[in-house]
Short mmCIF file of C-alpha atoms in Angstrom, two decimals:
data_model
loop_
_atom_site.label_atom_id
_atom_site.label_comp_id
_atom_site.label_asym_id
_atom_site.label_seq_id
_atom_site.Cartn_x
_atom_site.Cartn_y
_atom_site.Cartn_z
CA UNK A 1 -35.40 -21.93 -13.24
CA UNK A 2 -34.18 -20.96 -9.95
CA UNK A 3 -31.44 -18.12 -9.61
CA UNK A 4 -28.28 -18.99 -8.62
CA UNK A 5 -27.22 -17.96 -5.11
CA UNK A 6 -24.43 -15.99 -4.42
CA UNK A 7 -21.80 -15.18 -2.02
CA UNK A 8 -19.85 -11.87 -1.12
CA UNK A 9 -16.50 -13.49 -1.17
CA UNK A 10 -17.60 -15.45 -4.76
CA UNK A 11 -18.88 -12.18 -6.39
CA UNK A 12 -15.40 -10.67 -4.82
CA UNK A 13 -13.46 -13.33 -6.06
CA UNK A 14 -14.97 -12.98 -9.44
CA UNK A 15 -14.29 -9.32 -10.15
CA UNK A 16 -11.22 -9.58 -8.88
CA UNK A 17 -10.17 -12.42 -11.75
CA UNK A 18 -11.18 -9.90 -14.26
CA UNK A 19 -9.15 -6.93 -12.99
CA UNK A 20 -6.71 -9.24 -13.00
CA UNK A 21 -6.80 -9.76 -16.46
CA UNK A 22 -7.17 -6.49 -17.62
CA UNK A 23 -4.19 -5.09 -15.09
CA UNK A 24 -2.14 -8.11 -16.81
CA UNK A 25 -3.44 -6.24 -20.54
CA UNK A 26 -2.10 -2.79 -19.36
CA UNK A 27 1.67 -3.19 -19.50
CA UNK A 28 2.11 0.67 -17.42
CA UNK A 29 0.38 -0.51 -14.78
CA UNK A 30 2.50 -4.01 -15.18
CA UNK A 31 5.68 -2.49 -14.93
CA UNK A 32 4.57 -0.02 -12.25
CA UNK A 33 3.54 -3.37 -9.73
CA UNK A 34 6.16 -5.96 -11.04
CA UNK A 35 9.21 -3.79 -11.61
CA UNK A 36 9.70 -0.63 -10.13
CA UNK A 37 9.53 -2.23 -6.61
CA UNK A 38 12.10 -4.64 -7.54
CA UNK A 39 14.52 -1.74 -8.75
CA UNK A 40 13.88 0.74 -6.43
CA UNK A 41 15.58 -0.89 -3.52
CA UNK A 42 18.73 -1.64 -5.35
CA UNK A 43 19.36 2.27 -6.52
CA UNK A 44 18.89 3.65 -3.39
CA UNK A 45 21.80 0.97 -2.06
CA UNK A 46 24.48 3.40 -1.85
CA UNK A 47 22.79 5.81 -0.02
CA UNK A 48 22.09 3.16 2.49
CA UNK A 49 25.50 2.02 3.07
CA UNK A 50 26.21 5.60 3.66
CA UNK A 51 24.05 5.63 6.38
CA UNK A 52 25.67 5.07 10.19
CA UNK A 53 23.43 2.15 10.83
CA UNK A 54 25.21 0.07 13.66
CA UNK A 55 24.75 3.37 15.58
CA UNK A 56 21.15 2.29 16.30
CA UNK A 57 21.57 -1.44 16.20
CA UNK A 58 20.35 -1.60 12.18
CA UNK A 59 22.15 -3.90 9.61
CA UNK A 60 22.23 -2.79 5.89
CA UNK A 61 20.13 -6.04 5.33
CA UNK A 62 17.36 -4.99 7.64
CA UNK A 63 16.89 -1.48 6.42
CA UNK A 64 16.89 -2.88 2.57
CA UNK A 65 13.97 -5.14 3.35
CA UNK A 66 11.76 -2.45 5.03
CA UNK A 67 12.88 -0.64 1.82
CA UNK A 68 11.85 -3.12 -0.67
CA UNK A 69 8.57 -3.70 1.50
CA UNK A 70 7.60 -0.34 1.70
CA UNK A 71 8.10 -0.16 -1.95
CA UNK A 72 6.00 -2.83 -3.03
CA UNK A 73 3.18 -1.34 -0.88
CA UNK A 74 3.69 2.14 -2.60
CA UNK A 75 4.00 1.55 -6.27
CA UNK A 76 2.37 -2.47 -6.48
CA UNK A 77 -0.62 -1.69 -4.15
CA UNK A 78 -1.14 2.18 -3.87
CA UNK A 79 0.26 3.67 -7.43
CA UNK A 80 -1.51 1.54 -9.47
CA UNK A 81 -4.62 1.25 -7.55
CA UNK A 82 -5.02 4.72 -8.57
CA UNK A 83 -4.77 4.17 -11.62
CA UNK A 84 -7.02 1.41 -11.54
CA UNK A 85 -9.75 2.92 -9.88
CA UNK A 86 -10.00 6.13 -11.87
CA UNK A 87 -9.65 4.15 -15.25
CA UNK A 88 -12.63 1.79 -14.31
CA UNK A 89 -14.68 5.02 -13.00
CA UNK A 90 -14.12 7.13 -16.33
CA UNK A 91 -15.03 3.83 -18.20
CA UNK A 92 -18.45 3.47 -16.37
CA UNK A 93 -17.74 0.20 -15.46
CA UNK A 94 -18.16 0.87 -11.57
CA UNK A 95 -21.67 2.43 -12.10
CA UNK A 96 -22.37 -0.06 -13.96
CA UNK A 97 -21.36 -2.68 -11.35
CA UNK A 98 -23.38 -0.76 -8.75
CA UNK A 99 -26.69 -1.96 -10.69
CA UNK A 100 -26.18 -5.21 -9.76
CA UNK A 101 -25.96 -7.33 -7.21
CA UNK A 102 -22.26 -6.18 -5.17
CA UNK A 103 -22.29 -3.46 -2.57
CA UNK A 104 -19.89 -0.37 -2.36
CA UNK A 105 -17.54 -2.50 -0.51
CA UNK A 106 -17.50 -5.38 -2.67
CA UNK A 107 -16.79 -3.51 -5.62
CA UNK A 108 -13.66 -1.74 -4.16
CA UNK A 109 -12.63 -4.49 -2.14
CA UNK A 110 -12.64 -7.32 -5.69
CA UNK A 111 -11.07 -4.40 -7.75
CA UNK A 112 -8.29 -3.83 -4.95
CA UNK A 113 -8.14 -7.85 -4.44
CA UNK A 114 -5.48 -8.81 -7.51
CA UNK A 115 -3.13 -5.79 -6.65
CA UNK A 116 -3.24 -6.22 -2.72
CA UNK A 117 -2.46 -10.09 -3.44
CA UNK A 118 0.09 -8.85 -5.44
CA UNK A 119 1.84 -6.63 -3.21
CA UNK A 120 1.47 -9.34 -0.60
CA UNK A 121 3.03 -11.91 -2.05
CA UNK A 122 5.59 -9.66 -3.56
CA UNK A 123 6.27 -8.44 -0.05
CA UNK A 124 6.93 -12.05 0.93
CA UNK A 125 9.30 -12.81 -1.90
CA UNK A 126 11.26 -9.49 -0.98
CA UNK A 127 11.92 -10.35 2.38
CA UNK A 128 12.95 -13.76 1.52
CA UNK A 129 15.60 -12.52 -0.89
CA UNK A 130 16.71 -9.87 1.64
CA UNK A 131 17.20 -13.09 4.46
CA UNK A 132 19.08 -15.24 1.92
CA UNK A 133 21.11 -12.38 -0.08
CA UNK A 134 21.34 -9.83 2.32
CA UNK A 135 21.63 -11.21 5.61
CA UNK A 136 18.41 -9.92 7.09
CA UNK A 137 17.95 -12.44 9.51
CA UNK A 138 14.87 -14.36 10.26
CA UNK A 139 12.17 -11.31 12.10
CA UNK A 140 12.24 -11.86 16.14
CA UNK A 141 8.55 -11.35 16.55
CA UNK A 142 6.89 -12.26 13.10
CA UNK A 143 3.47 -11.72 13.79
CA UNK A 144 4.41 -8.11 14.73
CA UNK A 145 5.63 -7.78 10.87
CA UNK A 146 2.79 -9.52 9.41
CA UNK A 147 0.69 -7.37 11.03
CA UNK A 148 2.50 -4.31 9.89
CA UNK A 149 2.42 -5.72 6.29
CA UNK A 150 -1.63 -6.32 6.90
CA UNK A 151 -2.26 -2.74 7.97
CA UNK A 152 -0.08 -1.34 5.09
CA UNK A 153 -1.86 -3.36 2.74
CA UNK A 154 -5.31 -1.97 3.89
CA UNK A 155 -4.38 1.45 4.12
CA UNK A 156 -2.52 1.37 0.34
CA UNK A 157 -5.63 0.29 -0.66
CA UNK A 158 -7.82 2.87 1.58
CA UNK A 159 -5.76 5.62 0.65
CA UNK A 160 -6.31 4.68 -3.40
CA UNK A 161 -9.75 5.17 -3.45
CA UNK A 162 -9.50 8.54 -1.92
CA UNK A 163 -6.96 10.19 -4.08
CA UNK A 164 -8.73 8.39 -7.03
CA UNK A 165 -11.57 10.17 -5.41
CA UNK A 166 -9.68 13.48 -6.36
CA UNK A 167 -8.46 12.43 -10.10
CA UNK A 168 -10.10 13.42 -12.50
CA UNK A 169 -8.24 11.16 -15.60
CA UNK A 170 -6.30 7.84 -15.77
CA UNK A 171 -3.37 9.74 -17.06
CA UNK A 172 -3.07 12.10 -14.03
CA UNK A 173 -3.57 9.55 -12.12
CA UNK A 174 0.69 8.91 -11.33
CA UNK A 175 0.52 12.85 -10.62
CA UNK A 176 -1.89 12.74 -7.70
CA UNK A 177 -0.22 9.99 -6.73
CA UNK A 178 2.96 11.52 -6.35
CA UNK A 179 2.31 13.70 -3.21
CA UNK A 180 1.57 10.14 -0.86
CA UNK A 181 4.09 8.48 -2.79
CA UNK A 182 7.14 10.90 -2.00
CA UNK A 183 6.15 11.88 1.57
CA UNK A 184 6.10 8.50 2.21
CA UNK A 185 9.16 7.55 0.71
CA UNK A 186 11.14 10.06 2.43
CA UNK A 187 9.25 10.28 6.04
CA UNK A 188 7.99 6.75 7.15
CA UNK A 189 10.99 5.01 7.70
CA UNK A 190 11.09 3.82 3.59
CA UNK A 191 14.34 4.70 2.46
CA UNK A 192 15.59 6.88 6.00
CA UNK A 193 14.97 5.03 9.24
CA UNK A 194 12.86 7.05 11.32
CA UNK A 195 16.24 6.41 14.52
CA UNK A 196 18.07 8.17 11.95
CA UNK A 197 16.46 11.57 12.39
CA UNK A 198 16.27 13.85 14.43
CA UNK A 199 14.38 13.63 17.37
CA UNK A 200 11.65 15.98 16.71
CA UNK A 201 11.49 15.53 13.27
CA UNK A 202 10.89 11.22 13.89
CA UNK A 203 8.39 12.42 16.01
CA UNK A 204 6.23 14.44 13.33
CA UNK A 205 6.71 11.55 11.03
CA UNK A 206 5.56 8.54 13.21
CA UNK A 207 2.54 9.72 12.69
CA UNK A 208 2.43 9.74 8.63
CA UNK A 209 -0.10 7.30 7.30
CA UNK A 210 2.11 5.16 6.18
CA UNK A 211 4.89 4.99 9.33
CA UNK A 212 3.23 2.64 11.91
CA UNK A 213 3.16 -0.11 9.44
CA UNK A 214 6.76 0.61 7.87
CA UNK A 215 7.57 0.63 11.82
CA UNK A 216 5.61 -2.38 12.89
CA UNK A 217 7.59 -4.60 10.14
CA UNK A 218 11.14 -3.20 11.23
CA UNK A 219 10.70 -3.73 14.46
CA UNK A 220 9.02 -7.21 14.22
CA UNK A 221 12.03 -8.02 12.06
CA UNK A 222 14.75 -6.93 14.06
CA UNK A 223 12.79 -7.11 17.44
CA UNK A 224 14.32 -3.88 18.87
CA UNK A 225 10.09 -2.49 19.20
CA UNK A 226 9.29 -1.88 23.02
CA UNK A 227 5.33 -3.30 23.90
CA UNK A 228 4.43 0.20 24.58
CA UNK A 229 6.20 1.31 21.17
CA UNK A 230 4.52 -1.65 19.34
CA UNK A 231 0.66 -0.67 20.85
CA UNK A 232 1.58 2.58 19.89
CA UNK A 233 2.30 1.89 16.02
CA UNK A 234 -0.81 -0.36 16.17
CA UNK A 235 -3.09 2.47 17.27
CA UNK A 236 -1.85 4.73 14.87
CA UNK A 237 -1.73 2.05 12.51
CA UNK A 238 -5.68 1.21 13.29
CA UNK A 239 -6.55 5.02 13.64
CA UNK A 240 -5.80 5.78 10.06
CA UNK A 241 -7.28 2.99 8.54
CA UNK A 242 -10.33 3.72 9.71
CA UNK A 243 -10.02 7.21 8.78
CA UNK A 244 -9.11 6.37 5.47
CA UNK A 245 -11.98 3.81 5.37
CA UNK A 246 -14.48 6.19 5.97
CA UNK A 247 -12.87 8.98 4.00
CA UNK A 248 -14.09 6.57 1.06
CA UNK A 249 -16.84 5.65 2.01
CA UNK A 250 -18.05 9.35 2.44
CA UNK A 251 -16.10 10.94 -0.38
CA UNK A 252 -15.66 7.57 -2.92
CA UNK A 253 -17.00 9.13 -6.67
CA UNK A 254 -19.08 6.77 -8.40
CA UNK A 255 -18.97 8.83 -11.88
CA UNK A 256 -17.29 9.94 -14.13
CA UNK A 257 -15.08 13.34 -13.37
CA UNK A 258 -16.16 15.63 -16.56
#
């Protein structure tokens, strides 16, 4: 009987169905991607109406979507990647995926595929609510934002592996986590816009991983991004994705952490 043939993008799209079905099985991980980013935006409300936004041309609707974006790319994609990748490590199920027929980079790319999707499409539903409820406005220049949201989806994912690279249990994973998570929060534009700061202090924190995306989707939205600020964020947006890319790809670990 002959074999059956294969494609990357089938064996991808298979693994990727069954870490969906075991991150549906693990409610933690559940309430970490569906939930949290759906709170998070609403607690940190009054701060944001605190905040002299018209100053710098920013509505409160504009600055609670990058919010609730930014979110969903920290705790739907990145958080419980983490978690994900460490868990299936300790478990041997990534060695034992490596005997077969998938590459490195089909492995990490199927068992990233459900919670990228995820944050995606959670992203998408976000920004709609913020348009309709919040009076966000429809983005000036959306391919600007979607390819902000595309470069913070990557790099979420990128950034996983490594720190998973550096965990040595499931249950530490939220720990090691928690360094990215709050630097990110509080530097790339998340929950402060970056025009907000000062001067020197936006400039140090421009160039935070996460910050050229977070920048590339406010300023598609609201269309206030120069071309020379816009190449800018891309570069910086493209430089650390590779980086990150082959940070894993040198430093990934394949077994278990004993």
């Amino acid at each position: 009987m002959n074999a059956v043939a294969t494609t990357p993008a089938g064996r991808m799209r298979a693994l990727g169905r069954a870490e969906l079905s075991l991150l549906g099985r693990n409610r933690n991980a559940v309430v970490t991607a569906l939930f949290v980013p759906l709170a998070l935006p609403f607690s940190v409300r009054p701060a944001i109406d605190q905040m002299d936004l018209k100053g710098e041309g920013l509505s409160v609707g504009s600055v609670m979507l990058t919010a609730a974006i930014g979110f969903s790319l920290l705790f739907a994609v990145y958080s419980s990647l983490v978690s994900a990748f460490v868990a299936r490590r300790e478990e041997l199920v990534l060695k034992r995926l490596r005997t077969g027929e998938l590459g490195d980079s089909e492995i990490l790319a199927g068992t990233a595929l459900p919670a990228v999707c995820l944050g995606f499409v959670q992203s998408v539903l976000l920004a709609a609510a913020c348009v309709l409820l919040l009076d966000a406005g429809a983005p000036a220049i959306p391919q600007l934002a979607f390819l902000g949201l595309l470069f913070g989806l990557v790099l979420c994912a990128a950034l996983a592996a490594l720190t998973a690279s550096v965990t040595r249990t499931a249950e530490s994973a939220q720990v090691t986590a928690l360094p990215v998570v709050l630097v990110s929060m509080m530097g790339s534009g998340i929950i402060v816009p970056l025009q907000l700061l000062s001067d020197r202090v936006a400039d140090v924190c421009r160039f935070l991983p996460l910050s050229p995306a977070i920048r590339l989707i406010g300023g598609g939205w609201t269309g206030d991004l120069s071309a020379y600020d816009a190449l800018t964020a891309v570069l910086t947006a493209l430089a650390w994705t590779v980086l990150a890319v082959f940070a894993v790809r040198r430093w990934f670990r394949w077994e278990p952490r004993r």
